[in-house]
Amino acid sequence: MSDLVKLCLRVAYAYGRFTGVINFKIDLKTGQPLVTRKATIISVSTHLFIFALLLYHTLRKSVVTVMWKYANSLHEYVFLVIAGFRVVCVFLALVSRWSQRRTFMELFNSFWRLCQRNPRIIQYCRRSIVSKFFCVTVTEILQVIVTLAMMRNRLSIALALRIWAILSLTAIINVIITQYFVATACVRGRYALLNKDLQAIVHESQSLVPNGSGVFVTRCCYLADRLERIAKSQSDLQELIENLSTAYDGEVICLVITYYLNMLGTSYLLFSISKHVSLGNNLPMVITLCGIAYFGFYVFDCWLNAFNVFYLLDAHDKMVKMLDKRTLFQPGLDHRLEMVFESFALNLVRNPLKLQMYGLFEFGRGTSFAVGNSLLTHSLLLIQYDVQNF
């Protein structure tokens, strides 16, 4: 499985270089990021070419009407808004990449060192990483198949380039989200290792019988040393999370908006297909099946992204709860061991783990529920407007 994870990460790196999201070179043997002229030129050329094609695309007839003869003015408006927001969000995300290139290089170097020092991290996040890569790969392949199948009778070089530019935006979004996903998963894996060590220390501390002997004092000092190392590792890890959140602030907000609008547009598109029954009957079966599969994998992808963050927050909460068990220790433990427990617990209370983006919102189950409720409400309002006016 570890070899499969390495393969996924190598493919992600190559895909990131191809889309220009990774605008620097990485030595895959040493993990050292480097700014090279070749990497810069490739990245700049890719971005300029994509946005030039998109600018040309906006001056031409909408792909929506070309692909779908049943499209009405509401479809044009909805998909124009979605496309516009997607272009703006991707543009801002890429601007963030260029303005913070050194920051992202330092982040990558920090995560490389984290995984090299703690290779067992992969054991706790490999399933999530492989699932994420599989899901992203399938959704992009299905999107290409559906698009080419619907355009098979009208496909030309110019139209193919325009479609490629639009699909490139999806690729850029997936690369950025996947990078954030892998980084969060690695942090979660490190938290799992720390929790495992902390649980062992708590269990040993509960079994200690204070008797003032030299063996007892030595054992307490040994546990205190281990606990101090865990506390230092947790502090460094939380600082890394804060640096990650700061670097990805703008990008994540832009991509959350893009995900939200994509889900809204997909829901409305499925309603429109069910409304125009003749369209569904005229479509080849492969397009219908691929469209349904695409929607399913897209929802699964959103589920993976959300629960990857939830599991990280749960791992931190688990650490806090384990430290709360110190109140059950037998009285008379070594003073230093008690002070280390108290200091560690107090530090977690003073500095709770919060994944915030510019202070606008905080990641969590409550926020996700609110976003889902908003998405359902706006989808129903859009469908109701279509029913009443078209």
Coordinates of N, CA and C in Angstrom, one line a residue, residues 70-288:
Y70 N -31.7 22.4 -25.7 CA -32.8 22.7 -24.9 C -32.4 23.8 -23.9
A71 N -31.2 24.3 -23.9 CA -30.8 25.4 -23.0 C -31.7 26.6 -23.1
N72 N -32.2 27.1 -22.0 CA -33.0 28.4 -22.0 C -32.1 29.5 -21.4
S73 N -32.8 30.7 -21.2 CA -32.0 31.8 -20.7 C -31.5 31.6 -19.3
L74 N -32.3 30.8 -18.5 CA -31.9 30.6 -17.1 C -30.7 29.7 -17.1
H75 N -30.7 28.7 -18.0 CA -29.5 27.8 -18.0 C -28.3 28.7 -18.4
E76 N -28.4 29.6 -19.4 CA -27.3 30.4 -19.8 C -26.8 31.2 -18.6
Y77 N -27.8 31.8 -17.9 CA -27.4 32.7 -16.7 C -26.7 31.9 -15.6
V78 N -27.3 30.7 -15.3 CA -26.7 29.9 -14.2 C -25.3 29.5 -14.5
F79 N -25.1 28.9 -15.7 CA -23.8 28.4 -16.1 C -22.8 29.5 -16.4
L80 N -23.3 30.7 -16.8 CA -22.4 31.8 -17.0 C -21.9 32.3 -15.6
V81 N -22.8 32.3 -14.6 CA -22.3 32.7 -13.3 C -21.3 31.7 -12.7
I82 N -21.7 30.4 -12.9 CA -20.8 29.4 -12.4 C -19.4 29.5 -13.1
A83 N -19.4 29.6 -14.4 CA -18.2 29.7 -15.2 C -17.4 30.9 -14.8
G84 N -18.1 32.1 -14.6 CA -17.4 33.3 -14.2 C -16.8 33.2 -12.9
F85 N -17.5 32.7 -11.9 CA -16.9 32.5 -10.6 C -15.8 31.5 -10.6
R86 N -15.9 30.5 -11.4 CA -14.8 29.5 -11.4 C -13.5 30.1 -12.0
V87 N -13.7 30.9 -13.1 CA -12.5 31.6 -13.6 C -11.8 32.5 -12.6
V88 N -12.7 33.3 -12.0 CA -12.2 34.3 -11.0 C -11.5 33.6 -9.9
C89 N -12.1 32.5 -9.3 CA -11.6 31.8 -8.2 C -10.3 31.2 -8.5
V90 N -10.2 30.5 -9.7 CA -8.9 29.9 -10.1 C -7.9 30.9 -10.3
F91 N -8.2 32.0 -10.9 CA -7.3 33.1 -11.1 C -6.7 33.6 -9.8
L92 N -7.6 33.8 -8.8 CA -7.1 34.3 -7.5 C -6.2 33.3 -6.8
A93 N -6.6 32.0 -7.0 CA -5.8 30.9 -6.4 C -4.4 30.9 -7.0
L94 N -4.3 31.1 -8.3 CA -3.0 31.0 -8.9 C -2.2 32.3 -8.6
V95 N -2.9 33.4 -8.4 CA -2.2 34.6 -7.9 C -1.6 34.3 -6.6
S96 N -2.3 33.7 -5.7 CA -1.8 33.3 -4.4 C -0.6 32.4 -4.5
R97 N -0.7 31.5 -5.5 CA 0.5 30.6 -5.7 C 1.8 31.3 -6.0
W98 N 1.6 32.3 -6.9 CA 2.8 33.1 -7.3 C 3.3 34.0 -6.2
S99 N 2.4 34.7 -5.6 CA 2.8 35.6 -4.5 C 3.3 35.0 -3.3
Q100 N 3.0 33.7 -3.1 CA 3.5 32.9 -1.9 C 4.3 31.7 -2.3
R101 N 5.0 31.8 -3.4 CA 5.8 30.7 -3.9 C 6.8 30.2 -2.8
R102 N 7.5 31.1 -2.2 CA 8.5 30.7 -1.2 C 7.8 30.1 0.0
T103 N 6.6 30.6 0.3 CA 5.9 30.0 1.5 C 5.5 28.6 1.2
F104 N 5.0 28.3 0.0 CA 4.6 26.9 -0.4 C 5.8 26.0 -0.5
M105 N 7.0 26.6 -0.9 CA 8.2 25.8 -0.9 C 8.6 25.4 0.5
E106 N 8.5 26.3 1.4 CA 8.8 26.0 2.8 C 7.9 25.0 3.4
L107 N 6.6 25.2 3.1 CA 5.6 24.2 3.6 C 5.8 22.8 3.1
F108 N 6.1 22.7 1.8 CA 6.4 21.4 1.3 C 7.6 20.8 2.0
N109 N 8.7 21.6 2.2 CA 9.9 21.1 2.9 C 9.5 20.6 4.3
S110 N 8.7 21.4 5.0 CA 8.3 21.0 6.3 C 7.5 19.7 6.4
F111 N 6.6 19.5 5.4 CA 5.9 18.2 5.4 C 6.8 17.1 5.0
W112 N 7.7 17.3 4.1 CA 8.7 16.3 3.7 C 9.5 15.8 4.9
R113 N 10.0 16.8 5.7 CA 10.7 16.4 6.9 C 9.9 15.7 7.9
L114 N 8.6 16.1 8.0 CA 7.7 15.5 9.0 C 7.5 14.0 8.6
C115 N 7.3 13.7 7.3 CA 7.1 12.3 6.9 C 8.4 11.5 7.0
Q116 N 9.5 12.1 6.7 CA 10.8 11.4 6.8 C 11.1 11.0 8.2
R117 N 10.8 11.9 9.2 CA 11.1 11.6 10.6 C 10.1 10.6 11.2
N118 N 8.9 10.6 10.6 CA 7.8 9.7 11.1 C 7.2 9.0 10.0
P119 N 7.9 8.0 9.4 CA 7.4 7.2 8.2 C 6.1 6.5 8.5
R120 N 5.8 6.2 9.8 CA 4.6 5.5 10.1 C 3.3 6.3 9.9
I121 N 3.5 7.6 9.6 CA 2.3 8.5 9.3 C 1.5 7.9 8.2
I122 N 2.1 7.4 7.2 CA 1.4 6.9 6.0 C 0.4 5.7 6.4
Q123 N 0.8 5.0 7.4 CA -0.1 3.9 7.8 C -1.5 4.4 8.2
Y124 N -1.5 5.6 8.7 CA -2.8 6.1 9.3 C -3.6 6.9 8.3
C125 N -3.0 7.2 7.1 CA -3.7 8.0 6.1 C -3.7 7.5 4.7
R126 N -3.1 6.3 4.5 CA -2.9 5.8 3.2 C -4.2 5.5 2.5
R127 N -5.2 5.0 3.3 CA -6.5 4.7 2.7 C -7.2 5.9 2.2
S128 N -7.1 7.0 3.0 CA -7.7 8.3 2.6 C -7.0 8.8 1.3
I129 N -5.7 8.8 1.3 CA -5.0 9.3 0.1 C -5.3 8.6 -1.1
V130 N -5.3 7.3 -1.0 CA -5.6 6.4 -2.2 C -7.0 6.7 -2.7
S131 N -7.9 6.7 -1.8 CA -9.3 6.9 -2.1 C -9.5 8.3 -2.8
K132 N -8.8 9.3 -2.3 CA -8.9 10.6 -2.9 C -8.4 10.7 -4.3
F133 N -7.2 10.1 -4.5 CA -6.7 10.0 -5.9 C -7.6 9.2 -6.8
F134 N -8.1 8.1 -6.4 CA -9.0 7.3 -7.2 C -10.2 8.1 -7.6
C135 N -10.8 8.8 -6.6 CA -12.0 9.6 -6.8 C -11.8 10.7 -7.8
V136 N -10.7 11.4 -7.6 CA -10.4 12.6 -8.5 C -10.1 12.1 -9.9
T137 N -9.4 11.0 -10.0 CA -9.1 10.5 -11.4 C -10.3 10.0 -12.1
V138 N -11.2 9.3 -11.4 CA -12.4 8.8 -12.0 C -13.3 10.0 -12.4
T139 N -13.5 11.0 -11.6 CA -14.4 12.1 -11.9 C -13.8 12.9 -13.1
E140 N -12.5 13.1 -13.2 CA -12.0 13.8 -14.4 C -12.1 13.0 -15.7
I141 N -11.9 11.7 -15.6 CA -12.1 10.8 -16.8 C -13.6 10.8 -17.2
L142 N -14.5 10.7 -16.3 CA -15.9 10.7 -16.6 C -16.3 12.1 -17.2
Q143 N -15.8 13.1 -16.7 CA -16.1 14.5 -17.2 C -15.6 14.6 -18.7
V144 N -14.5 14.1 -19.0 CA -13.9 14.1 -20.3 C -14.8 13.3 -21.3
I145 N -15.1 12.1 -20.8 CA -16.0 11.1 -21.6 C -17.3 11.8 -22.0
V146 N -18.0 12.3 -21.0 CA -19.3 12.9 -21.2 C -19.2 14.1 -22.2
T147 N -18.2 15.0 -21.9 CA -18.1 16.1 -22.8 C -17.8 15.7 -24.2
L148 N -16.8 14.8 -24.5 CA -16.5 14.4 -25.8 C -17.6 13.7 -26.5
A149 N -18.4 12.9 -25.7 CA -19.5 12.1 -26.3 C -20.6 13.1 -26.7
M150 N -20.9 14.1 -26.0 CA -21.9 15.0 -26.3 C -21.5 15.9 -27.5
M151 N -20.2 16.1 -27.7 CA -19.7 17.0 -28.7 C -19.2 16.2 -29.9
R152 N -19.5 15.0 -30.0 CA -18.8 14.1 -31.0 C -19.1 14.5 -32.4
N153 N -20.3 15.1 -32.7 CA -20.7 15.5 -34.0 C -20.3 16.9 -34.4
R154 N -19.9 17.7 -33.4 CA -19.6 19.1 -33.6 C -18.1 19.4 -33.3
L155 N -17.4 18.4 -32.9 CA -16.0 18.7 -32.4 C -15.1 19.2 -33.5
S156 N -14.4 20.3 -33.2 CA -13.4 20.8 -34.1 C -12.2 21.2 -33.2
I157 N -11.1 21.6 -33.9 CA -9.9 21.9 -33.1 C -10.1 23.1 -32.2
A158 N -10.8 24.1 -32.7 CA -11.0 25.3 -31.9 C -11.9 25.0 -30.7
L159 N -13.0 24.2 -31.0 CA -13.9 23.9 -29.9 C -13.2 23.0 -28.9
A160 N -12.4 22.1 -29.4 CA -11.6 21.2 -28.5 C -10.7 21.9 -27.6
L161 N -10.0 23.0 -28.1 CA -9.2 23.8 -27.3 C -9.9 24.6 -26.2
R162 N -11.1 25.0 -26.6 CA -12.0 25.8 -25.6 C -12.4 24.8 -24.5
I163 N -12.8 23.6 -24.9 CA -13.2 22.6 -23.9 C -12.0 22.3 -23.0
W164 N -10.9 22.1 -23.6 CA -9.7 21.8 -22.8 C -9.3 22.9 -21.8
A165 N -9.5 24.1 -22.2 CA -9.3 25.2 -21.3 C -10.2 25.2 -20.1
I166 N -11.5 24.8 -20.3 CA -12.5 24.7 -19.3 C -12.2 23.6 -18.3
L167 N -11.8 22.4 -18.9 CA -11.5 21.3 -18.1 C -10.2 21.5 -17.4
S168 N -9.3 22.3 -17.9 CA -8.1 22.6 -17.2 C -8.3 23.3 -15.9
L169 N -9.4 24.1 -15.8 CA -9.8 24.8 -14.6 C -10.1 23.8 -13.5
T170 N -10.9 22.7 -13.9 CA -11.2 21.6 -13.0 C -10.0 20.9 -12.5
A171 N -9.0 20.7 -13.5 CA -7.8 20.1 -13.1 C -7.0 20.9 -12.1
I172 N -6.9 22.2 -12.3 CA -6.2 23.1 -11.3 C -6.9 23.0 -10.0
I173 N -8.2 23.1 -9.9 CA -9.0 23.0 -8.7 C -8.7 21.7 -8.0
N174 N -8.7 20.6 -8.7 CA -8.4 19.3 -8.1 C -7.0 19.2 -7.6
V175 N -6.0 19.7 -8.3 CA -4.7 19.7 -7.8 C -4.5 20.4 -6.5
I176 N -5.1 21.6 -6.4 CA -5.0 22.4 -5.2 C -5.7 21.7 -4.0
I177 N -6.9 21.2 -4.2 CA -7.6 20.6 -3.2 C -6.9 19.3 -2.7
T178 N -6.4 18.6 -3.7 CA -5.7 17.3 -3.4 C -4.4 17.6 -2.5
Q179 N -3.7 18.7 -2.8 CA -2.5 19.0 -2.0 C -2.9 19.3 -0.6
Y180 N -4.0 20.1 -0.4 CA -4.5 20.4 0.9 C -4.9 19.2 1.6
F181 N -5.6 18.3 0.9 CA -6.1 17.0 1.5 C -4.9 16.2 2.0
V182 N -3.9 16.0 1.2 CA -2.8 15.2 1.6 C -2.0 15.8 2.8
A183 N -1.9 17.1 2.8 CA -1.2 17.7 3.9 C -2.0 17.5 5.2
T184 N -3.3 17.7 5.1 CA -4.2 17.5 6.3 C -4.2 16.0 6.7
A185 N -4.2 15.1 5.8 CA -4.1 13.7 6.1 C -2.8 13.3 6.8
C186 N -1.7 13.9 6.4 CA -0.4 13.7 7.0 C -0.4 14.2 8.5
V187 N -1.0 15.4 8.7 CA -1.1 15.9 10.0 C -2.0 15.0 10.9
R188 N -3.1 14.5 10.3 CA -3.9 13.6 11.1 C -3.2 12.3 11.4
G189 N -2.4 11.8 10.5 CA -1.6 10.6 10.8 C -0.6 10.9 11.9
R190 N 0.0 12.0 11.9 CA 1.0 12.4 13.0 C 0.2 12.5 14.3
Y191 N -1.0 13.1 14.3 CA -1.8 13.1 15.5 C -2.1 11.7 16.1
A192 N -2.4 10.8 15.1 CA -2.7 9.5 15.6 C -1.5 8.8 16.3
L193 N -0.3 9.1 15.8 CA 0.9 8.5 16.4 C 1.1 9.1 17.8
L194 N 0.9 10.4 17.9 CA 1.0 11.1 19.2 C 0.0 10.6 20.2
N195 N -1.2 10.4 19.7 CA -2.3 9.9 20.6 C -2.0 8.5 21.1
K196 N -1.4 7.7 20.2 CA -1.0 6.4 20.6 C 0.0 6.4 21.7
D197 N 1.0 7.2 21.5 CA 2.1 7.4 22.6 C 1.5 8.0 23.9
L198 N 0.6 8.9 23.7 CA 0.0 9.6 24.9 C -0.9 8.6 25.7
Q199 N -1.6 7.8 24.9 CA -2.4 6.8 25.6 C -1.6 5.8 26.4
A200 N -0.4 5.4 25.9 CA 0.5 4.5 26.6 C 1.0 5.2 27.9
I201 N 1.3 6.5 27.8 CA 1.8 7.2 29.0 C 0.7 7.3 30.0
V202 N -0.5 7.6 29.6 CA -1.6 7.7 30.5 C -1.9 6.4 31.2
H203 N -1.9 5.3 30.4 CA -2.1 4.0 31.0 C -1.0 3.6 32.0
E204 N 0.2 3.9 31.7 CA 1.3 3.6 32.7 C 1.2 4.5 33.9
S205 N 0.8 5.8 33.7 CA 0.7 6.7 34.9 C -0.4 6.2 35.8
Q206 N -1.5 5.7 35.2 CA -2.6 5.2 36.0 C -2.2 4.0 36.8
S207 N -1.3 3.2 36.3 CA -0.9 2.0 37.0 C 0.2 2.2 38.1
L208 N 0.8 3.4 38.1 CA 1.8 3.7 39.1 C 1.3 3.7 40.5
V209 N 2.0 3.1 41.4 CA 1.7 3.1 42.8 C 2.7 3.9 43.6
P210 N 2.3 5.1 44.0 CA 3.3 6.0 44.7 C 3.9 5.3 46.0
N211 N 5.2 5.1 46.0 CA 5.8 4.6 47.3 C 7.1 5.2 47.6
G212 N 7.5 6.2 46.8 CA 8.7 7.0 47.1 C 10.0 6.3 46.9
S213 N 9.9 5.1 46.3 CA 11.2 4.3 46.0 C 11.9 5.0 44.8
G214 N 13.2 4.6 44.6 CA 13.9 5.1 43.5 C 13.4 4.6 42.2
V215 N 12.9 3.4 42.1 CA 12.3 2.9 40.9 C 11.1 3.7 40.5
F216 N 10.3 4.1 41.5 CA 9.1 4.9 41.2 C 9.4 6.3 40.7
V217 N 10.4 6.9 41.3 CA 10.8 8.3 40.9 C 11.4 8.2 39.5
T218 N 12.3 7.2 39.2 CA 12.9 7.0 37.9 C 11.8 6.8 36.8
R219 N 10.8 6.0 37.2 CA 9.7 5.8 36.2 C 9.0 7.0 35.9
C220 N 8.7 7.8 36.9 CA 8.0 9.1 36.7 C 8.8 10.0 35.9
C221 N 10.1 10.1 36.1 CA 10.9 11.0 35.3 C 10.9 10.6 33.8
Y222 N 11.0 9.3 33.6 CA 11.0 8.7 32.3 C 9.7 9.1 31.5
L223 N 8.6 8.9 32.2 CA 7.3 9.3 31.6 C 7.1 10.8 31.4
A224 N 7.7 11.6 32.3 CA 7.6 13.0 32.1 C 8.4 13.5 30.9
D225 N 9.6 12.8 30.7 CA 10.4 13.1 29.5 C 9.7 12.8 28.2
R226 N 9.0 11.6 28.2 CA 8.3 11.2 27.0 C 7.1 12.2 26.8
L227 N 6.4 12.6 27.9 CA 5.3 13.5 27.7 C 5.7 14.9 27.3
E228 N 6.9 15.3 27.7 CA 7.4 16.6 27.2 C 7.7 16.6 25.7
R229 N 8.2 15.4 25.2 CA 8.5 15.3 23.8 C 7.2 15.3 23.0
I230 N 6.1 14.7 23.5 CA 4.8 14.7 22.9 C 4.3 16.1 22.8
A231 N 4.4 16.8 24.0 CA 3.9 18.1 24.0 C 4.6 19.1 23.0
K232 N 5.9 18.9 22.9 CA 6.7 19.7 22.0 C 6.3 19.3 20.5
S233 N 6.1 18.1 20.2 CA 5.7 17.6 18.9 C 4.3 18.2 18.5
Q234 N 3.4 18.1 19.5 CA 2.1 18.6 19.3 C 2.1 20.1 19.0
S235 N 2.9 20.9 19.8 CA 3.0 22.3 19.6 C 3.6 22.6 18.2
D236 N 4.6 21.9 17.8 CA 5.2 22.1 16.4 C 4.2 21.8 15.3
L237 N 3.4 20.7 15.6 CA 2.4 20.2 14.6 C 1.3 21.3 14.5
Q238 N 0.9 21.8 15.6 CA -0.2 22.8 15.5 C 0.3 24.1 14.8
E239 N 1.6 24.4 15.0 CA 2.2 25.6 14.3 C 2.2 25.3 12.8
L240 N 2.5 24.1 12.4 CA 2.5 23.7 11.0 C 1.1 23.8 10.4
I241 N 0.1 23.4 11.2 CA -1.3 23.5 10.7 C -1.6 25.0 10.5
E242 N -1.2 25.8 11.4 CA -1.5 27.3 11.3 C -0.9 27.8 10.0
N243 N 0.4 27.4 9.8 CA 1.1 27.9 8.6 C 0.4 27.4 7.3
L244 N -0.1 26.2 7.4 CA -0.8 25.6 6.2 C -2.1 26.4 6.0
S245 N -2.9 26.6 7.0 CA -4.1 27.4 6.9 C -3.9 28.8 6.4
T246 N -2.8 29.4 6.9 CA -2.6 30.8 6.4 C -2.2 30.8 4.9
A247 N -1.4 29.8 4.5 CA -1.0 29.8 3.1 C -2.2 29.5 2.2
Y248 N -3.1 28.6 2.7 CA -4.2 28.2 1.8 C -5.5 29.0 2.1
D249 N -5.4 30.1 2.9 CA -6.6 30.8 3.2 C -7.4 31.2 1.9
G250 N -6.8 32.0 1.1 CA -7.5 32.5 -0.1 C -7.9 31.4 -1.1
E251 N -7.0 30.4 -1.2 CA -7.3 29.3 -2.2 C -8.5 28.5 -1.7
V252 N -8.5 28.2 -0.4 CA -9.6 27.3 0.1 C -10.9 28.0 0.0
I253 N -11.0 29.3 0.3 CA -12.2 30.1 0.2 C -12.7 30.1 -1.2
C254 N -11.8 30.3 -2.2 CA -12.2 30.3 -3.6 C -12.7 29.0 -4.0
L255 N -12.0 27.9 -3.6 CA -12.4 26.6 -4.1 C -13.7 26.1 -3.4
V256 N -13.9 26.5 -2.1 CA -15.2 26.2 -1.5 C -16.3 26.8 -2.2
I257 N -16.2 28.1 -2.7 CA -17.2 28.7 -3.5 C -17.4 28.0 -4.8
T258 N -16.3 27.5 -5.4 CA -16.4 26.8 -6.7 C -17.1 25.5 -6.5
Y259 N -16.8 24.7 -5.4 CA -17.5 23.5 -5.1 C -19.0 23.7 -4.9
Y260 N -19.3 24.7 -4.1 CA -20.7 25.1 -3.8 C -21.5 25.3 -5.1
L261 N -20.9 26.2 -6.0 CA -21.6 26.5 -7.3 C -21.6 25.3 -8.2
N262 N -20.6 24.5 -8.2 CA -20.6 23.2 -9.0 C -21.8 22.3 -8.6
M263 N -21.9 22.1 -7.3 CA -23.0 21.3 -6.8 C -24.3 21.9 -7.1
L264 N -24.5 23.2 -7.0 CA -25.7 23.8 -7.3 C -26.1 23.7 -8.8
G265 N -25.1 23.9 -9.7 CA -25.3 23.7 -11.1 C -25.6 22.3 -11.5
T266 N -24.9 21.3 -10.9 CA -25.1 19.9 -11.2 C -26.5 19.5 -10.8
S267 N -27.0 20.0 -9.6 CA -28.3 19.6 -9.2 C -29.4 20.2 -10.2
Y268 N -29.1 21.4 -10.6 CA -30.1 22.0 -11.5 C -30.0 21.3 -12.9
L269 N -28.9 20.9 -13.3 CA -28.7 20.2 -14.6 C -29.5 18.9 -14.5
L270 N -29.4 18.1 -13.4 CA -30.1 16.9 -13.3 C -31.6 17.1 -13.3
F271 N -32.0 18.2 -12.7 CA -33.5 18.5 -12.8 C -33.9 18.8 -14.2
S272 N -33.1 19.6 -14.9 CA -33.4 19.9 -16.3 C -33.4 18.7 -17.2
I273 N -32.5 17.8 -17.0 CA -32.5 16.6 -17.8 C -33.8 15.8 -17.5
S274 N -34.2 15.7 -16.3 CA -35.5 15.0 -16.0 C -36.7 15.7 -16.5
K275 N -36.6 17.0 -16.6 CA -37.7 17.8 -17.1 C -37.9 17.6 -18.6
H276 N -36.8 17.6 -19.3 CA -36.8 17.4 -20.7 C -36.6 15.9 -21.0
V277 N -37.6 15.2 -20.9 CA -37.5 13.7 -21.0 C -37.0 13.3 -22.3
S278 N -37.3 14.0 -23.4 CA -36.9 13.7 -24.7 C -35.4 13.8 -24.8
L279 N -34.8 14.7 -24.0 CA -33.3 14.8 -24.0 C -32.7 13.5 -23.5
G280 N -33.2 13.1 -22.4 CA -32.7 11.8 -21.8 C -32.9 10.6 -22.7
N281 N -34.0 10.6 -23.4 CA -34.2 9.5 -24.4 C -33.3 9.5 -25.5
N282 N -32.9 10.8 -26.0 CA -32.0 10.9 -27.1 C -30.5 10.7 -26.8
L283 N -30.2 10.8 -25.5 CA -28.8 10.7 -25.1 C -28.4 9.2 -25.2
P284 N -27.1 9.0 -25.6 CA -26.6 7.6 -25.6 C -26.6 7.1 -24.1
M285 N -26.7 5.8 -24.0 CA -26.7 5.3 -22.6 C -25.4 5.5 -21.9
V286 N -24.3 5.6 -22.6 CA -23.0 5.8 -22.0 C -22.9 7.2 -21.3
I287 N -23.6 8.2 -22.0 CA -23.5 9.5 -21.4 C -24.4 9.6 -20.1
T288 N -25.5 8.9 -20.2 CA -26.4 8.9 -19.0 C -25.7 8.2 -17.8

